[in-house]
CSV table of C-alpha atoms and ligand atoms in Angstrom, one decimal:
chain,number,residue,atom,x,y,z
A,1,MET,CA,39.1,-19.3,-58.9
A,2,ARG,CA,39.3,-22.2,-61.1
A,3,LEU,CA,42.1,-22.0,-64.1
A,4,TRP,CA,40.8,-23.2,-67.4
A,5,GLY,CA,43.3,-26.1,-68.4
A,6,LEU,CA,43.7,-27.1,-64.7
A,7,ARG,CA,44.2,-31.1,-65.3
A,8,LEU,CA,42.0,-32.8,-62.5
A,9,ARG,CA,43.8,-36.3,-62.3
A,10,THR,CA,47.2,-36.3,-64.5
A,11,GLY,CA,49.2,-34.2,-66.3
A,12,LEU,CA,51.2,-30.5,-65.7
A,13,LEU,CA,49.1,-27.4,-64.7
A,14,LEU,CA,49.1,-25.4,-68.2
A,15,ALA,CA,51.2,-22.7,-67.3
A,16,GLY,CA,50.3,-20.4,-70.2
A,17,ALA,CA,46.6,-20.1,-68.7
A,18,LEU,CA,47.1,-17.1,-66.7
A,19,GLY,CA,50.7,-16.6,-67.8
A,20,LEU,CA,52.1,-18.2,-64.1
A,21,ALA,CA,55.8,-18.6,-63.2
A,22,ALA,CA,57.0,-21.7,-62.6
A,23,CYS,CA,58.8,-20.7,-59.9
A,24,SER,CA,58.8,-20.6,-55.8
A,25,SER,CA,59.5,-17.8,-54.0
A,26,THR,CA,60.7,-17.9,-50.3
A,27,PRO,CA,58.3,-15.5,-48.8
A,28,GLU,CA,59.3,-12.8,-46.8
A,29,PRO,CA,58.3,-12.2,-42.9
A,30,ALA,CA,55.3,-10.0,-42.6
A,31,ALA,CA,55.8,-6.3,-42.9
A,32,ARG,CA,53.6,-4.9,-39.8
A,33,GLU,CA,51.7,-2.2,-39.5
A,34,ALA,CA,52.5,0.9,-37.6
A,35,THR,CA,49.6,1.5,-36.0
A,36,PRO,CA,49.9,3.8,-33.1
A,37,SER,CA,48.2,2.5,-30.0
A,38,PRO,CA,45.2,5.2,-29.5
A,39,THR,CA,45.9,5.0,-25.8
A,40,ALA,CA,49.7,6.0,-26.3
A,41,SER,CA,49.2,8.7,-28.1
A,42,ARG,CA,46.4,11.7,-29.5
A,43,GLN,CA,48.8,12.3,-32.4
A,44,PHE,CA,47.4,11.9,-35.9
A,45,THR,CA,49.4,10.4,-38.1
A,46,PRO,CA,49.1,9.0,-41.7
A,47,GLY,CA,47.9,5.2,-42.6
A,48,ALA,CA,49.7,2.6,-43.7
A,49,ALA,CA,49.9,2.1,-47.7
A,50,GLY,CA,49.4,-1.5,-47.1
A,51,LEU,CA,48.5,-4.1,-44.9
A,52,GLY,CA,51.6,-6.1,-44.9
A,53,ASP,CA,50.2,-9.3,-46.3
A,54,GLU,CA,52.9,-11.6,-46.2
A,55,TYR,CA,52.8,-12.7,-50.5
A,56,PHE,CA,51.3,-8.7,-51.6
A,57,PRO,CA,52.6,-6.0,-48.5
A,58,ARG,CA,50.9,-2.8,-50.6
A,59,TYR,CA,47.6,-4.3,-51.0
A,60,GLY,CA,44.8,-2.5,-48.7
A,61,ASN,CA,46.0,0.1,-46.3
A,62,GLY,CA,46.2,0.7,-42.6
A,63,GLY,CA,44.2,2.7,-39.8
A,64,TYR,CA,41.1,2.0,-41.3
A,65,ASP,CA,37.9,-0.7,-41.4
A,66,VAL,CA,35.5,-0.2,-44.5
A,67,THR,CA,31.4,-1.4,-43.2
A,68,ARG,CA,30.3,-0.1,-46.8
A,69,TYR,CA,31.1,1.0,-50.1
A,70,VAL,CA,28.4,2.6,-52.3
A,71,VAL,CA,29.7,2.8,-56.3
A,72,LYS,CA,27.9,4.3,-58.9
A,73,VAL,CA,29.5,4.3,-62.5
A,74,ARG,CA,28.1,5.2,-66.0
A,75,TYR,CA,30.5,3.1,-68.6
A,76,ASP,CA,30.6,3.7,-72.4
A,77,PRO,CA,31.7,0.9,-74.1
A,78,ALA,CA,32.0,2.9,-77.9
A,79,THR,CA,34.4,5.6,-75.7
A,80,ASP,CA,35.6,3.1,-73.0
A,81,ARG,CA,34.7,6.1,-71.1
A,82,LEU,CA,34.1,5.5,-67.2
A,83,THR,CA,33.1,8.2,-64.6
A,84,GLY,CA,32.6,7.2,-61.1
A,85,THR,CA,31.3,8.1,-57.7
A,86,THR,CA,32.3,6.1,-54.9
A,87,THR,CA,31.4,6.3,-51.2
A,88,VAL,CA,33.3,4.8,-48.8
A,89,GLN,CA,31.8,4.1,-45.1
A,90,ALA,CA,34.3,3.6,-42.4
A,91,THR,CA,35.5,3.5,-38.7
A,92,ALA,CA,39.4,4.7,-37.9
A,93,THR,CA,41.2,2.3,-36.4
A,94,ALA,CA,43.9,4.3,-35.6
A,95,SER,CA,44.0,8.1,-35.6
A,96,LEU,CA,44.8,9.3,-38.9
A,97,SER,CA,46.2,12.9,-40.2
A,98,ALA,CA,45.8,10.9,-43.5
A,99,PHE,CA,44.9,7.8,-45.1
A,100,ASN,CA,45.2,5.5,-48.5
A,101,LEU,CA,42.4,3.9,-50.8
A,102,ASP,CA,44.1,1.3,-53.4
A,103,LEU,CA,43.0,2.9,-57.2
A,104,ALA,CA,44.5,1.7,-60.1
A,105,GLY,CA,44.8,4.6,-62.9
A,106,LEU,CA,42.0,6.6,-63.5
A,107,THR,CA,41.8,10.6,-62.5
A,108,VAL,CA,40.3,11.4,-59.9
A,109,ARG,CA,38.4,14.6,-59.3
A,110,GLY,CA,37.5,15.5,-56.3
A,111,VAL,CA,37.5,13.9,-52.7
A,112,THR,CA,35.6,15.0,-49.6
A,113,VAL,CA,35.6,13.8,-46.1
A,114,ASP,CA,32.4,14.1,-44.3
A,115,GLY,CA,31.2,16.8,-46.6
A,116,VAL,CA,34.5,18.6,-46.6
A,117,PRO,CA,36.5,18.8,-49.3
A,118,ALA,CA,40.0,17.3,-48.6
A,119,ARG,CA,43.6,17.4,-50.5
A,120,HIS,CA,44.2,13.9,-52.5
A,121,ALA,CA,47.7,13.1,-54.5
A,122,ARG,CA,48.2,10.0,-56.3
A,123,ASP,CA,51.5,7.9,-55.2
A,124,GLY,CA,51.2,4.7,-58.0
A,125,ASP,CA,48.2,2.5,-57.7
A,126,GLU,CA,47.6,4.4,-54.3
A,127,LEU,CA,45.5,7.9,-53.3
A,128,VAL,CA,46.5,9.6,-50.5
A,129,VAL,CA,43.5,11.4,-48.9
A,130,THR,CA,44.3,14.0,-46.5
A,131,PRO,CA,41.3,15.5,-44.6
A,132,THR,CA,41.3,19.4,-43.4
A,133,ALA,CA,40.8,17.8,-39.5
A,134,GLY,CA,42.3,14.2,-37.9
A,135,LEU,CA,40.4,11.3,-37.9
A,136,THR,CA,40.1,10.1,-34.2
A,137,SER,CA,40.5,6.3,-33.7
A,138,GLY,CA,37.4,4.8,-33.0
A,139,ASN,CA,35.4,7.4,-35.3
A,140,GLY,CA,33.3,7.1,-38.4
A,141,PHE,CA,33.7,8.5,-41.6
A,142,THR,CA,32.5,8.7,-45.0
A,143,ALA,CA,34.5,9.6,-48.0
A,144,GLU,CA,33.8,10.5,-51.2
A,145,ILE,CA,35.3,10.4,-54.5
A,146,ARG,CA,34.6,11.3,-57.8
A,147,TYR,CA,37.1,10.0,-60.5
A,148,GLU,CA,36.7,9.1,-64.6
A,149,GLY,CA,38.9,8.2,-67.0
A,150,SER,CA,39.6,5.0,-69.1
A,151,PRO,CA,39.9,1.7,-66.9
A,152,LYS,CA,42.9,-0.4,-67.5
A,153,PRO,CA,43.7,-4.3,-66.6
A,154,LEU,CA,46.2,-4.8,-63.7
A,155,THR,CA,49.1,-7.1,-64.5
A,156,ASN,CA,50.3,-9.0,-61.7
A,157,GLU,CA,54.0,-10.4,-62.8
A,158,ALA,CA,53.5,-13.7,-61.2
A,159,LEU,CA,49.7,-14.4,-61.9
A,160,GLY,CA,48.8,-12.3,-65.3
A,161,GLU,CA,45.8,-10.0,-65.7
A,162,GLY,CA,42.9,-8.8,-63.6
A,163,GLY,CA,40.4,-6.3,-63.4
A,164,PHE,CA,38.5,-4.0,-65.7
A,165,ARG,CA,38.5,-5.5,-69.3
A,166,HIS,CA,37.0,-3.7,-72.1
A,167,THR,CA,35.8,-6.7,-74.5
A,168,SER,CA,33.6,-6.7,-77.5
A,169,ASP,CA,30.0,-5.5,-76.5
A,170,GLY,CA,30.8,-3.8,-72.9
A,171,ALA,CA,33.4,-5.0,-69.9
A,172,VAL,CA,34.0,-7.3,-67.4
A,173,ALA,CA,35.5,-6.5,-64.5
A,174,LEU,CA,36.9,-9.5,-61.8
A,175,GLY,CA,40.0,-11.2,-60.6
A,176,GLN,CA,42.1,-12.9,-58.1
A,177,PRO,CA,43.9,-11.5,-55.6
A,178,GLU,CA,43.3,-8.4,-57.5
A,179,SER,CA,40.5,-6.5,-59.7
A,180,ALA,CA,38.4,-4.1,-57.6
A,181,SER,CA,40.9,-0.8,-57.7
A,182,THR,CA,41.0,-0.7,-61.7
A,183,TRP,CA,37.5,0.5,-61.2
A,184,PHE,CA,36.7,2.2,-57.8
A,185,PRO,CA,38.5,2.8,-54.8
A,186,VAL,CA,38.9,0.4,-52.5
A,187,ASN,CA,40.9,-1.1,-49.2
A,188,ASP,CA,41.8,-4.0,-51.8
A,189,HIS,CA,42.6,-6.7,-49.4
A,190,PRO,CA,40.3,-9.9,-47.8
A,191,ALA,CA,41.2,-8.8,-44.2
A,192,ASP,CA,38.7,-6.1,-44.8
A,193,LYS,CA,35.6,-7.1,-46.1
A,194,ALA,CA,32.4,-4.7,-46.4
A,195,THR,CA,28.6,-4.9,-47.9
A,196,TYR,CA,28.4,-2.8,-51.4
A,197,ASP,CA,26.1,-0.9,-53.3
A,198,PHE,CA,26.7,-1.1,-57.2
A,199,GLU,CA,24.6,1.4,-59.5
A,200,ILE,CA,26.0,0.8,-62.9
A,201,THR,CA,25.0,2.9,-66.2
A,202,VAL,CA,25.1,1.8,-69.4
A,203,PRO,CA,24.0,2.8,-72.7
A,204,GLU,CA,20.2,1.0,-73.0
A,205,GLY,CA,20.2,-2.1,-74.4
A,206,LEU,CA,23.2,-3.9,-72.6
A,207,THR,CA,22.9,-5.5,-69.1
A,208,ALA,CA,25.2,-5.0,-66.2
A,209,VAL,CA,25.9,-7.6,-64.0
A,210,SER,CA,27.0,-7.7,-60.6
A,211,ASN,CA,27.1,-9.1,-57.1
A,212,GLY,CA,24.0,-9.4,-54.5
A,213,VAL,CA,20.5,-8.9,-54.9
A,214,PRO,CA,19.1,-7.3,-58.2
A,215,VAL,CA,17.7,-4.2,-56.9
A,216,GLY,CA,15.9,-2.3,-59.7
A,217,LYS,CA,16.9,-0.4,-62.7
A,218,THR,CA,15.8,2.8,-64.5
A,219,THR,CA,16.0,4.1,-67.7
A,220,ARG,CA,16.4,7.9,-68.9
A,221,ALA,CA,17.9,9.6,-72.1
A,222,GLY,CA,18.9,6.0,-73.6
A,223,TRP,CA,20.9,5.6,-70.3
A,224,THR,CA,19.7,2.3,-67.9
A,225,THR,CA,20.8,2.2,-64.7
A,226,TRP,CA,21.6,-1.6,-62.7
A,227,LYS,CA,21.4,-1.4,-59.1
A,228,TRP,CA,22.6,-4.2,-57.1
A,229,ALA,CA,23.0,-4.8,-53.4
A,230,GLU,CA,25.5,-7.3,-51.8
A,231,ARG,CA,23.8,-7.1,-48.0
A,232,SER,CA,26.4,-9.8,-46.7
A,233,PRO,CA,30.4,-8.5,-46.1
A,234,MET,CA,32.4,-9.2,-48.9
A,235,ALA,CA,35.9,-9.1,-49.8
A,236,SER,CA,36.9,-7.1,-52.9
A,237,TYR,CA,38.4,-9.1,-55.0
A,238,LEU,CA,35.1,-11.0,-55.2
A,239,SER,CA,33.1,-7.7,-56.7
A,240,MET,CA,32.6,-8.0,-60.3
A,241,VAL,CA,30.4,-6.0,-63.2
A,242,ALA,CA,29.7,-7.7,-66.4
A,243,ILE,CA,28.1,-5.2,-69.2
A,244,GLY,CA,27.2,-6.4,-72.7
A,245,ASN,CA,24.6,-8.7,-74.7
A,246,PHE,CA,23.2,-11.6,-72.2
A,247,ARG,CA,20.5,-14.2,-71.9
A,248,VAL,CA,19.4,-13.6,-68.9
A,249,THR,CA,17.6,-15.7,-66.8
A,250,ARG,CA,15.5,-14.8,-63.6
A,251,ALA,CA,14.1,-17.3,-61.0
A,252,GLU,CA,13.1,-17.5,-57.0
A,253,HIS,CA,14.3,-20.2,-54.8
A,254,LYS,CA,14.1,-20.6,-51.2
A,255,GLY,CA,12.7,-16.8,-51.5
A,256,ARG,CA,16.3,-15.4,-52.6
A,257,PRO,CA,16.4,-14.4,-56.3
A,258,VAL,CA,18.4,-15.9,-58.6
A,259,PHE,CA,19.9,-13.8,-61.4
A,260,SER,CA,21.8,-15.5,-64.6
A,261,ALA,CA,23.4,-14.7,-67.4
A,262,VAL,CA,25.5,-16.0,-70.3
A,263,THR,CA,26.6,-14.1,-73.2
A,264,THR,CA,24.8,-14.2,-76.2
A,265,GLY,CA,27.7,-14.2,-78.2
A,266,LEU,CA,27.7,-18.0,-77.6
A,267,PRO,CA,25.1,-19.8,-79.2
A,268,GLU,CA,22.7,-21.7,-76.0
A,269,GLY,CA,23.8,-24.7,-75.1
A,270,ALA,CA,26.3,-26.2,-72.6
A,271,ALA,CA,26.7,-22.9,-70.6
A,272,ASP,CA,23.1,-22.7,-69.9
A,273,ALA,CA,22.6,-26.3,-68.9
A,274,SER,CA,25.4,-25.7,-66.5
A,275,ILE,CA,24.4,-22.5,-65.0
A,276,ALA,CA,21.2,-23.9,-64.9
A,277,ARG,CA,22.2,-26.7,-62.1
A,278,THR,CA,23.5,-23.5,-60.1
A,279,VAL,CA,20.5,-24.0,-57.3
A,280,GLU,CA,20.7,-28.1,-57.6
A,281,VAL,CA,24.7,-27.7,-57.1
A,282,ALA,CA,24.0,-24.8,-54.0
A,283,ASP,CA,21.1,-27.4,-52.2
A,284,TYR,CA,23.5,-30.3,-52.3
A,285,LEU,CA,26.3,-28.3,-50.9
A,286,GLU,CA,24.3,-26.5,-48.6
A,287,GLY,CA,23.5,-30.3,-47.3
A,288,VAL,CA,27.1,-30.7,-46.7
A,289,PHE,CA,28.6,-27.6,-45.8
A,290,GLY,CA,25.3,-26.3,-44.1
A,291,PRO,CA,23.2,-23.1,-44.8
A,292,TYR,CA,23.3,-21.3,-48.0
A,293,PRO,CA,25.7,-18.4,-47.0
A,294,PHE,CA,24.1,-15.4,-49.4
A,295,GLY,CA,20.8,-13.3,-50.3
A,296,SER,CA,21.0,-14.2,-53.9
A,297,TYR,CA,22.1,-17.1,-56.3
A,298,GLY,CA,23.3,-16.7,-60.2
A,299,GLY,CA,26.1,-17.1,-62.3
A,300,VAL,CA,27.7,-15.3,-65.2
A,301,VAL,CA,29.4,-16.5,-68.9
A,302,VAL,CA,31.7,-14.4,-70.2
A,303,ASP,CA,33.6,-15.1,-73.7
A,304,ASP,CA,36.8,-13.0,-74.0
A,305,PRO,CA,40.3,-14.0,-74.6
A,306,GLY,CA,41.9,-12.7,-71.5
A,307,ILE,CA,39.6,-14.7,-69.3
A,308,ARG,CA,40.6,-18.3,-69.0
A,309,PHE,CA,39.1,-18.8,-65.6
A,310,ALA,CA,36.0,-19.3,-63.2
A,311,LEU,CA,36.4,-16.8,-60.2
A,312,GLU,CA,34.1,-17.5,-57.4
A,313,THR,CA,32.4,-13.9,-57.2
A,314,GLN,CA,30.0,-13.2,-54.5
A,315,SER,CA,26.7,-14.9,-54.9
A,316,ARG,CA,27.1,-15.0,-58.4
A,317,PRO,CA,30.3,-16.8,-60.0
A,318,VAL,CA,31.5,-15.9,-63.4
A,319,TYR,CA,32.6,-18.5,-65.6
A,320,SER,CA,34.8,-18.4,-68.8
A,321,ALA,CA,33.1,-19.8,-72.2
A,322,ASN,CA,36.2,-22.3,-72.1
A,323,PHE,CA,34.7,-24.7,-69.3
A,324,PHE,CA,31.5,-25.2,-71.6
A,325,ARG,CA,32.9,-25.3,-74.7
A,326,ARG,CA,32.9,-29.3,-74.8
A,327,GLY,CA,29.9,-29.7,-73.6
A,328,ALA,CA,28.1,-29.2,-69.9
A,329,ASN,CA,30.5,-28.8,-67.1
A,330,SER,CA,28.5,-29.2,-63.8
A,331,GLY,CA,31.9,-29.2,-61.7
A,332,VAL,CA,33.2,-26.0,-62.3
A,333,VAL,CA,29.6,-24.9,-61.5
A,334,ALA,CA,30.5,-27.1,-58.2
A,335,HIS,CA,34.1,-25.7,-57.2
A,336,GLU,CA,32.9,-21.9,-57.6
A,337,LEU,CA,30.0,-22.3,-55.4
A,338,ALA,CA,31.7,-24.3,-52.9
A,339,HIS,CA,33.6,-21.1,-52.6
A,340,GLN,CA,30.6,-19.0,-51.4
A,341,TRP,CA,31.1,-20.7,-47.9
A,342,PHE,CA,35.2,-21.5,-48.4
A,343,GLY,CA,36.6,-17.9,-49.7
A,344,ASP,CA,33.4,-15.9,-49.7
A,345,SER,CA,31.1,-16.4,-46.6
A,346,VAL,CA,34.5,-17.3,-44.4
A,347,SER,CA,37.7,-15.8,-46.4
A,348,LEU,CA,40.8,-15.5,-46.0
A,349,ALA,CA,42.7,-13.3,-43.3
A,350,ARG,CA,45.9,-13.4,-45.7
A,351,TRP,CA,47.1,-14.5,-49.0
A,352,SER,CA,49.5,-17.4,-47.9
A,353,ASP,CA,46.2,-19.5,-46.5
A,354,ILE,CA,45.2,-19.9,-50.2
A,355,TRP,CA,44.7,-23.7,-50.0
A,356,LEU,CA,41.7,-22.8,-47.3
A,357,ASN,CA,39.6,-21.7,-50.1
A,358,GLU,CA,41.0,-23.8,-53.4
A,359,GLY,CA,41.5,-27.1,-51.3
A,360,PHE,CA,38.0,-27.1,-49.5
A,361,ALA,CA,36.7,-26.1,-53.5
A,362,THR,CA,38.3,-29.0,-55.5
A,363,TYR,CA,37.5,-31.2,-52.4
A,364,ALA,CA,33.7,-30.3,-53.2
A,365,GLU,CA,34.3,-31.0,-57.0
A,366,TRP,CA,35.0,-34.8,-55.8
A,367,LEU,CA,32.0,-34.6,-53.5
A,368,TRP,CA,30.2,-33.3,-56.4
A,369,LEU,CA,30.9,-35.9,-58.8
A,370,GLU,CA,30.2,-38.2,-56.4
A,371,HIS,CA,27.2,-37.3,-55.4
A,372,ASP,CA,26.4,-37.1,-59.5
A,373,GLY,CA,27.3,-40.4,-60.5
A,374,GLY,CA,31.1,-40.2,-60.9
A,375,ARG,CA,33.8,-41.8,-59.5
A,376,THR,CA,34.2,-41.9,-56.0
A,377,VAL,CA,35.5,-39.4,-53.6
A,378,GLN,CA,37.9,-42.0,-52.6
A,379,GLN,CA,39.2,-42.5,-56.1
A,380,SER,CA,39.8,-38.8,-56.5
A,381,PHE,CA,41.9,-38.9,-53.9
A,382,ASP,CA,43.5,-42.1,-54.9
A,383,GLY,CA,44.2,-40.8,-58.3
A,384,GLU,CA,46.1,-37.8,-56.9
A,385,TYR,CA,48.1,-39.5,-54.4
A,386,VAL,CA,49.6,-42.3,-57.0
A,387,GLY,CA,49.5,-39.7,-60.3
A,388,ALA,CA,50.9,-36.6,-58.2
A,389,SER,CA,54.0,-35.4,-59.9
A,390,ALA,CA,57.4,-34.7,-58.0
A,391,SER,CA,56.8,-31.1,-57.8
A,392,LEU,CA,53.7,-31.2,-55.9
A,393,TRP,CA,54.8,-32.8,-53.2
A,394,ARG,CA,58.1,-30.7,-52.8
A,395,THR,CA,55.6,-27.4,-53.1
A,396,PRO,CA,53.7,-26.9,-49.4
A,397,PRO,CA,49.8,-25.8,-50.0
A,398,GLY,CA,49.9,-24.0,-46.8
A,399,ARG,CA,53.1,-22.1,-47.9
A,400,PRO,CA,53.3,-21.6,-51.8
A,401,GLY,CA,54.6,-18.4,-52.0
A,402,ALA,CA,52.7,-16.0,-54.4
A,403,ALA,CA,54.3,-16.5,-57.6
A,404,ASN,CA,52.4,-20.8,-56.9
A,405,LEU,CA,49.1,-19.3,-55.5
A,406,PHE,CA,46.7,-20.6,-57.8
A,407,GLY,CA,49.4,-23.8,-58.5
A,408,ASP,CA,48.5,-27.1,-58.5
A,409,SER,CA,49.7,-28.1,-55.0
A,410,VAL,CA,46.7,-25.4,-53.4
A,411,TYR,CA,44.8,-27.5,-55.5
A,412,GLN,CA,45.5,-31.0,-55.5
A,413,ARG,CA,47.2,-31.4,-52.3
A,414,GLY,CA,44.7,-28.9,-50.9
A,415,ALA,CA,41.7,-31.3,-51.1
A,416,MET,CA,43.9,-34.1,-50.5
A,417,THR,CA,44.8,-32.5,-47.1
A,418,VAL,CA,40.8,-32.4,-46.6
A,419,HIS,CA,40.9,-36.0,-47.7
A,420,ALA,CA,43.3,-36.8,-45.1
A,421,LEU,CA,41.5,-34.8,-42.3
A,422,ARG,CA,38.1,-36.8,-43.2
A,423,THR,CA,40.0,-40.6,-43.8
A,424,THR,CA,42.0,-39.8,-40.2
A,425,VAL,CA,39.0,-38.0,-38.3
A,426,GLY,CA,35.8,-40.4,-39.4
A,427,ASP,CA,32.8,-38.5,-41.3
A,428,GLU,CA,31.2,-37.7,-38.3
A,429,ALA,CA,33.6,-35.7,-36.8
A,430,PHE,CA,34.7,-34.4,-40.3
A,431,PHE,CA,31.3,-32.9,-41.1
A,432,ARG,CA,30.7,-31.4,-38.1
A,433,ILE,CA,34.1,-29.8,-38.5
A,434,VAL,CA,33.4,-28.2,-41.9
A,435,ARG,CA,29.9,-27.5,-41.1
A,436,GLY,CA,31.3,-25.6,-37.9
A,437,TRP,CA,33.7,-23.5,-39.2
A,438,ALA,CA,32.0,-22.0,-41.7
A,439,ALA,CA,29.0,-21.3,-39.3
A,440,ASP,CA,31.6,-20.4,-36.7
A,441,ARG,CA,33.2,-17.8,-39.3
A,442,ARG,CA,30.3,-17.2,-41.3
A,443,ASP,CA,30.8,-13.3,-42.7
A,444,GLY,CA,34.4,-13.6,-41.2
A,445,ASN,CA,37.9,-14.5,-41.7
A,446,GLY,CA,40.3,-17.1,-41.1
A,447,THR,CA,43.3,-18.3,-40.8
A,448,THR,CA,45.2,-22.1,-41.4
A,449,ALA,CA,46.0,-21.9,-37.5
A,450,ASP,CA,42.3,-21.1,-36.5
A,451,PHE,CA,41.1,-24.1,-38.5
A,452,VAL,CA,43.7,-26.3,-37.2
A,453,ALA,CA,42.6,-25.3,-33.8
A,454,HIS,CA,39.1,-25.9,-34.7
A,455,ALA,CA,39.5,-29.3,-36.0
A,456,GLU,CA,41.3,-30.6,-32.7
A,457,GLN,CA,38.7,-28.7,-30.7
A,458,VAL,CA,35.4,-30.6,-32.8
A,459,SER,CA,37.3,-34.0,-33.1
A,460,GLY,CA,38.7,-33.8,-30.0
A,461,ARG,CA,42.2,-35.3,-31.4
A,462,GLN,CA,45.9,-33.7,-31.9
A,463,LEU,CA,46.2,-32.9,-35.5
A,464,ASP,CA,49.5,-30.9,-35.6
A,465,GLY,CA,51.5,-34.1,-37.3
A,466,LEU,CA,48.6,-34.5,-39.9
A,467,PHE,CA,48.2,-31.1,-41.0
A,468,ASP,CA,52.3,-30.2,-41.0
A,469,ALA,CA,53.2,-33.2,-42.9
A,470,TRP,CA,49.9,-32.2,-45.6
A,471,LEU,CA,50.6,-28.8,-45.8
A,472,TYR,CA,53.8,-27.7,-45.1
A,473,GLY,CA,56.1,-30.9,-45.7
A,474,THR,CA,58.0,-31.2,-49.0
A,475,GLU,CA,58.0,-35.0,-49.8
A,476,GLN,CA,54.7,-37.3,-50.3
A,477,PRO,CA,53.0,-38.0,-46.7
A,478,GLU,CA,51.9,-41.0,-45.8
A,479,ARG,CA,48.3,-42.4,-47.2
A,480,PRO,CA,46.0,-41.6,-44.2
A,481,THR,CA,44.4,-44.0,-41.8
A,482,ALA,CA,41.8,-43.7,-39.6
A,483,ARG,CA,42.8,-43.9,-36.1
B,501,ZN,ZN1,38.4,-21.8,-56.7
C-alpha cells in the first residue's frame, strides 16, 4: 500500500490520508489458537474465531486451510444490491464440530457443507457454520454460502475505511489489512492463501475488473458476467473488484495477458501514461528480484474520495487517481509492482512484519528512480537518514504497533533497513539474498526471523546486530558501512 500524500523525503506523514491515529500501541502477546491435537483426541470441537494475530486477533479463523474460493456475485449499482454465492474448498486442520468464516454485514440465505444444508449463525463479523456431521482433521470439505444485501465498507478505528464502496458509477472493493469480508465469506488473514475464481455480474455496459487472468465474459438479458481467475495463491486482502466505466487496455507480454483499466471519470492523460509503463517497470524489477511471480499484469485507476491510496492487489494493483493529478508517476507503479514479489508472492504470516512488504516496496521505488534517471539509491538513503524525524527513530519498523502499520517508520526506515543490509553485505550477496527470498518462498509466507536467518545463511555473516538496531531499536542506528 502507498498512501497518497505520504512524504517522500522530508516532512510529516499526512495522518489524515486514512484517518491514521498518531499513537503507538503496545502489542499484546499473541493469543494462540486452541487447536486440538488430532492424535490426542477424536473429539470434534469448534474452530477458533480468529487466528490469533498479535495486532488483529480476530482476523481469520482456526481449524481449516482454504485451497480455493469461487466467488460469484451480481451487483446492481442502481439499487446497491449484491447477491452472491461463494464456494470455499478447504482442508480441516483440526476435527471440527463448527467453523467460522469472516463476513461483514450482508444476509446469509443458506449454507451447505459437502452439499448438505448446514446450520449458520452470525456473531458480529463472524459467520458460524455448524455442519450436520463433524469434519475430520486432514479431510477436505466444501462449503457453499448464499448471501445478499447492500455491502458496506469496514471502518478500522486506527486505519480508516476499507472494503466494498459504492462509487458514482459502480463500486470498488479493496483495502488493507482487511476488505474481502465485505463482499464474500472468507478466512480473512494472509496466513491462509488460496486460489480464486471470480464471476462478477453487472449491468451490461459496465466493466468489472478483478485479479488474475481474464477468462471471458458473457452477456444475457442485460447483464454481463466478467470472469477472472487468479491461479497463484493469494492473500485475501489482495483481492479486489472494480465496477464502473473504464478505458480498458488489453495486450500480451511474455505470454501473459495485460489488462488495465482507467476510470473514464478521468480525462485521458497522466494516469493512462503511468499505467502503460506497467510491463516496463515489471521487467526492470524482474531483473532485480527474479522472475515475475504471476500469470497476468495490469493496473486499475479509480477516482473516489474514499480511496486515497494505491494497493498492490494481486497481479493488478489499484491506484487512486490522486497519484496522477500532478502528472505522470511511475514511482507509485514501481512501489505496487515490487509488492508482487514482496507481499503478494511472499506474504506476511503476521501483520507485525509489515516492513517486509513496505520496506522492500519503498526500496524498489529508490531503485526505480535511479534506473529511471533520478537520484541514486544512496542519495535517497542519505536524504532519509539525515532528514528523518525523531518519531521515526522512536518507532521500530519491526514492531510498529497496529496503529502505525502504515506509518513513516515502516516505509522509510524499512527501506533504510534494506539499504543498511546491502551496504553491509555488498551488492553481490545482497541481490542473492533478495532473489533467493523471492524464489524460495514464492507463493508462500515468511516472517522477519525467517528473512534474517536467510540473509545470514546466504551472506555467511552474523546480522542480528544490524537488524536489531534497524528494526527494533528506538534511536538512530549508526550509518552502515561495508564490513
Ligand atoms: Zn506498499
